[in-house]
mmCIF file of C-alpha atoms in Angstrom:
data_model
loop_
_atom_site.group_PDB
_atom_site.id
_atom_site.type_symbol
_atom_site.label_atom_id
_atom_site.label_comp_id
_atom_site.label_asym_id
_atom_site.label_seq_id
_atom_site.Cartn_x
_atom_site.Cartn_y
_atom_site.Cartn_z
ATOM 1 C CA UNK A 223 17.428 12.405 -21.710
ATOM 2 C CA UNK A 224 16.784 14.279 -18.470
ATOM 3 C CA UNK A 225 13.082 13.362 -18.358
ATOM 4 C CA UNK A 226 13.833 9.629 -18.648
ATOM 5 C CA UNK A 227 16.488 9.979 -15.953
ATOM 6 C CA UNK A 228 14.082 11.842 -13.669
ATOM 7 C CA UNK A 229 11.512 9.076 -14.151
ATOM 8 C CA UNK A 230 14.115 6.403 -13.435
ATOM 9 C CA UNK A 231 15.555 8.140 -10.367
ATOM 10 C CA UNK A 232 12.314 9.274 -8.668
ATOM 11 C CA UNK A 233 9.750 6.611 -9.551
ATOM 12 C CA UNK A 234 7.255 9.229 -10.699
ATOM 13 C CA UNK A 235 4.566 8.308 -13.160
ATOM 14 C CA UNK A 236 5.178 9.624 -16.662
ATOM 15 C CA UNK A 237 2.423 12.263 -16.505
ATOM 16 C CA UNK A 238 3.686 13.492 -13.140
ATOM 17 C CA UNK A 239 7.186 14.058 -14.537
ATOM 18 C CA UNK A 240 6.027 15.512 -17.859
ATOM 19 C CA UNK A 241 3.903 18.137 -16.091
ATOM 20 C CA UNK A 242 6.521 18.959 -13.422
ATOM 21 C CA UNK A 243 7.115 22.687 -12.981
ATOM 22 C CA UNK A 244 10.067 24.438 -11.345
ATOM 23 C CA UNK A 245 7.984 25.781 -8.427
ATOM 24 C CA UNK A 246 7.237 22.160 -7.427
ATOM 25 C CA UNK A 247 10.930 21.377 -6.894
ATOM 26 C CA UNK A 248 12.371 22.450 -3.542
ATOM 27 C CA UNK A 249 16.161 22.320 -3.824
ATOM 28 C CA UNK A 250 16.738 23.069 -0.142
ATOM 29 C CA UNK A 251 14.673 20.148 1.159
ATOM 30 C CA UNK A 252 15.381 18.009 -1.942
ATOM 31 C CA UNK A 253 11.693 17.321 -2.339
ATOM 32 C CA UNK A 254 9.132 17.429 -5.123
ATOM 33 C CA UNK A 255 5.511 18.438 -4.623
ATOM 34 C CA UNK A 256 3.331 16.525 -7.052
ATOM 35 C CA UNK A 257 -0.036 18.195 -7.553
ATOM 36 C CA UNK A 258 -1.261 16.372 -10.687
ATOM 37 C CA UNK A 259 -1.371 12.747 -9.578
ATOM 38 C CA UNK A 260 -3.293 9.639 -10.639
ATOM 39 C CA UNK A 261 -5.396 9.783 -7.463
ATOM 40 C CA UNK A 262 -5.788 13.597 -7.637
ATOM 41 C CA UNK A 263 -4.251 13.736 -4.151
ATOM 42 C CA UNK A 264 -1.073 15.794 -3.925
ATOM 43 C CA UNK A 265 1.994 14.091 -2.492
ATOM 44 C CA UNK A 266 5.524 15.111 -1.652
ATOM 45 C CA UNK A 267 8.463 12.892 -2.403
ATOM 46 C CA UNK A 268 12.170 13.009 -1.819
ATOM 47 C CA UNK A 269 14.383 12.928 -4.872
ATOM 48 C CA UNK A 270 17.257 11.189 -3.060
ATOM 49 C CA UNK A 271 16.055 7.764 -1.942
ATOM 50 C CA UNK A 272 17.177 4.135 -1.784
ATOM 51 C CA UNK A 273 15.754 3.851 -5.330
ATOM 52 C CA UNK A 274 17.753 6.645 -6.884
ATOM 53 C CA UNK A 275 19.065 10.199 -6.806
ATOM 54 C CA UNK A 276 17.654 12.711 -9.308
ATOM 55 C CA UNK A 277 19.575 15.742 -8.021
ATOM 56 C CA UNK A 278 21.521 16.388 -11.226
ATOM 57 C CA UNK A 279 18.619 16.020 -13.644
ATOM 58 C CA UNK A 280 16.202 18.057 -11.524
ATOM 59 C CA UNK A 281 18.674 20.884 -11.064
ATOM 60 C CA UNK A 282 19.458 20.836 -14.801
ATOM 61 C CA UNK A 283 15.787 21.327 -15.707
ATOM 62 C CA UNK A 284 14.429 24.694 -16.831
ATOM 63 C CA UNK A 285 14.861 27.582 -14.389
ATOM 64 C CA UNK A 286 11.145 28.446 -14.554
ATOM 65 C CA UNK A 287 7.953 26.991 -15.950
ATOM 66 C CA UNK A 288 7.874 23.340 -16.945
ATOM 67 C CA UNK A 289 11.104 21.485 -16.163
ATOM 68 C CA UNK A 290 11.176 19.468 -19.369
ATOM 69 C CA UNK A 291 9.822 20.790 -22.638
ATOM 70 C CA UNK A 292 10.041 19.947 -26.293
ATOM 71 C CA UNK A 293 12.862 21.732 -28.086
ATOM 72 C CA UNK A 294 10.540 22.473 -31.006
ATOM 73 C CA UNK A 295 7.332 23.571 -29.253
ATOM 74 C CA UNK A 296 8.625 24.755 -25.874
ATOM 75 C CA UNK A 297 5.677 22.908 -24.269
ATOM 76 C CA UNK A 298 5.588 19.772 -22.108
ATOM 77 C CA UNK A 299 5.978 16.510 -24.032
ATOM 78 C CA UNK A 300 2.410 15.678 -25.025
ATOM 79 C CA UNK A 301 3.549 12.511 -26.813
ATOM 80 C CA UNK A 302 6.482 11.415 -24.668
ATOM 81 C CA UNK A 303 5.406 7.771 -24.538
ATOM 82 C CA UNK A 304 5.092 7.428 -28.324
ATOM 83 C CA UNK A 305 8.448 9.194 -28.817
ATOM 84 C CA UNK A 306 10.010 6.749 -26.369
ATOM 85 C CA UNK A 307 8.515 3.804 -28.293
ATOM 86 C CA UNK A 308 9.870 5.206 -31.555
ATOM 87 C CA UNK A 309 13.365 5.476 -30.058
ATOM 88 C CA UNK A 310 13.106 1.890 -28.782
ATOM 89 C CA UNK A 311 12.237 0.688 -32.318
ATOM 90 C CA UNK A 312 15.229 2.540 -33.783
ATOM 91 C CA UNK A 313 17.625 1.070 -31.229
ATOM 92 C CA UNK A 314 16.218 -2.419 -31.790
ATOM 93 C CA UNK A 315 16.647 -2.037 -35.560
ATOM 94 C CA UNK A 316 20.337 -1.189 -35.035
ATOM 95 C CA UNK A 317 20.877 -3.750 -32.284
ATOM 96 C CA UNK A 318 18.591 -6.831 -32.465
ATOM 97 C CA UNK A 319 19.798 -7.996 -29.028
ATOM 98 C CA UNK A 320 18.522 -4.823 -27.346
ATOM 99 C CA UNK A 321 15.728 -5.483 -24.858
ATOM 100 C CA UNK A 322 12.929 -2.953 -25.277
ATOM 101 C CA UNK A 323 11.321 -1.345 -22.255
ATOM 102 C CA UNK A 324 8.380 0.974 -21.723
ATOM 103 C CA UNK A 325 8.347 4.279 -19.879
ATOM 104 C CA UNK A 326 6.481 2.724 -16.937
ATOM 105 C CA UNK A 327 9.250 0.113 -16.622
ATOM 106 C CA UNK A 328 11.485 2.913 -15.307
ATOM 107 C CA UNK A 329 9.093 3.259 -12.343
ATOM 108 C CA UNK A 330 9.243 -0.496 -11.708
ATOM 109 C CA UNK A 331 13.049 -0.484 -11.871
ATOM 110 C CA UNK A 332 13.106 2.376 -9.336
ATOM 111 C CA UNK A 333 10.886 0.408 -6.937
ATOM 112 C CA UNK A 334 13.032 -2.704 -7.254
ATOM 113 C CA UNK A 335 16.242 -0.720 -6.597
ATOM 114 C CA UNK A 336 14.566 0.818 -3.523
ATOM 115 C CA UNK A 337 13.653 -2.571 -2.049
ATOM 116 C CA UNK A 338 16.928 -4.286 -2.980
ATOM 117 C CA UNK A 339 18.841 -1.413 -1.329
ATOM 118 C CA UNK A 340 17.007 -2.120 1.925
ATOM 119 C CA UNK A 341 14.378 0.601 1.622
ATOM 120 C CA UNK A 342 11.190 0.411 3.636
ATOM 121 C CA UNK A 343 8.169 -0.910 1.696
ATOM 122 C CA UNK A 344 5.736 1.415 3.510
ATOM 123 C CA UNK A 345 7.739 4.487 2.523
ATOM 124 C CA UNK A 346 8.038 3.141 -1.016
ATOM 125 C CA UNK A 347 4.278 2.678 -1.186
ATOM 126 C CA UNK A 348 3.664 6.285 -0.109
ATOM 127 C CA UNK A 349 6.415 7.537 -2.430
ATOM 128 C CA UNK A 350 4.864 5.788 -5.426
ATOM 129 C CA UNK A 351 1.390 7.026 -4.506
ATOM 130 C CA UNK A 352 -0.117 3.555 -4.178
ATOM 131 C CA UNK A 353 -3.546 3.310 -2.559
ATOM 132 C CA UNK A 354 -2.191 0.768 -0.043
ATOM 133 C CA UNK A 355 0.979 -1.124 0.835
ATOM 134 C CA UNK A 356 -0.747 -4.258 -0.478
ATOM 135 C CA UNK A 357 -0.577 -2.803 -4.014
ATOM 136 C CA UNK A 358 3.168 -2.315 -3.590
ATOM 137 C CA UNK A 359 3.606 -5.833 -2.190
ATOM 138 C CA UNK A 360 1.633 -7.405 -5.056
ATOM 139 C CA UNK A 361 3.634 -5.544 -7.681
ATOM 140 C CA UNK A 362 7.160 -6.025 -6.345
ATOM 141 C CA UNK A 363 7.688 -8.653 -3.648
ATOM 142 C CA UNK A 364 7.523 -11.538 -6.121
ATOM 143 C CA UNK A 365 10.639 -10.206 -7.884
ATOM 144 C CA UNK A 366 12.773 -10.286 -4.737
ATOM 145 C CA UNK A 367 14.839 -13.215 -3.549
ATOM 146 C CA UNK A 368 13.550 -15.162 -0.555
ATOM 147 C CA UNK A 369 16.149 -13.431 1.635
ATOM 148 C CA UNK A 370 15.091 -9.986 0.401
ATOM 149 C CA UNK A 371 11.419 -10.831 0.982
ATOM 150 C CA UNK A 372 12.247 -11.943 4.529
ATOM 151 C CA UNK A 373 14.107 -8.674 5.174
ATOM 152 C CA UNK A 374 11.125 -6.632 3.920
ATOM 153 C CA UNK A 375 8.780 -8.704 6.105
ATOM 154 C CA UNK A 376 11.088 -8.282 9.127
ATOM 155 C CA UNK A 377 11.107 -4.494 8.598
ATOM 156 C CA UNK A 378 7.301 -4.509 8.476
ATOM 157 C CA UNK A 379 7.110 -6.514 11.702
ATOM 158 C CA UNK A 380 9.520 -4.063 13.370
ATOM 159 C CA UNK A 381 7.303 -1.156 12.339
ATOM 160 C CA UNK A 382 4.196 -2.882 13.722
ATOM 161 C CA UNK A 383 6.086 -3.584 16.956
ATOM 162 C CA UNK A 384 6.948 0.119 17.252
ATOM 163 C CA UNK A 385 10.687 -0.316 16.788
ATOM 164 C CA UNK A 386 12.152 2.945 15.388
ATOM 165 C CA UNK A 387 13.909 2.808 12.027
ATOM 166 C CA UNK A 388 17.511 3.992 11.581
ATOM 167 C CA UNK A 389 16.906 6.959 9.311
ATOM 168 C CA UNK A 390 13.753 8.589 7.979
ATOM 169 C CA UNK A 391 15.328 9.235 4.579
ATOM 170 C CA UNK A 392 17.598 6.234 4.072
ATOM 171 C CA UNK A 393 14.951 3.544 4.299
#
């Protein structure tokens, strides 16, 4: 499932990934230009981050046009979320211990991997397209251990103090 993997490895919203076209993917800079966003403001994001690496799935997408299309219609997945839910029901029927998850949960998992890997919360907030870092903090800090929360807070204090970070892409 390349679309699911792209969602999980980039933190994009479902509609952003479903409507992704080849011209928006810059293989040289390893960046994606999102033009159809929730806020209607374009944003650029890296596809290799502390939260994941979508290199393989992005490069395996279609060579032109939409990256991920339905095998039957050749168009973007208009009903991707309902198809995902149907697959979850089938898996659960075959394995009652399976824990269902929604498409948006892939975005949350990406954000948690980013923060647990030591990624910067301000960069994560911009990457996810949140209106402010407070939105990111409210959604994710409560799921971190006390030590991880302290590290994120220390990073924020360093940024406010003007201390340069190690690497613009790694954190």
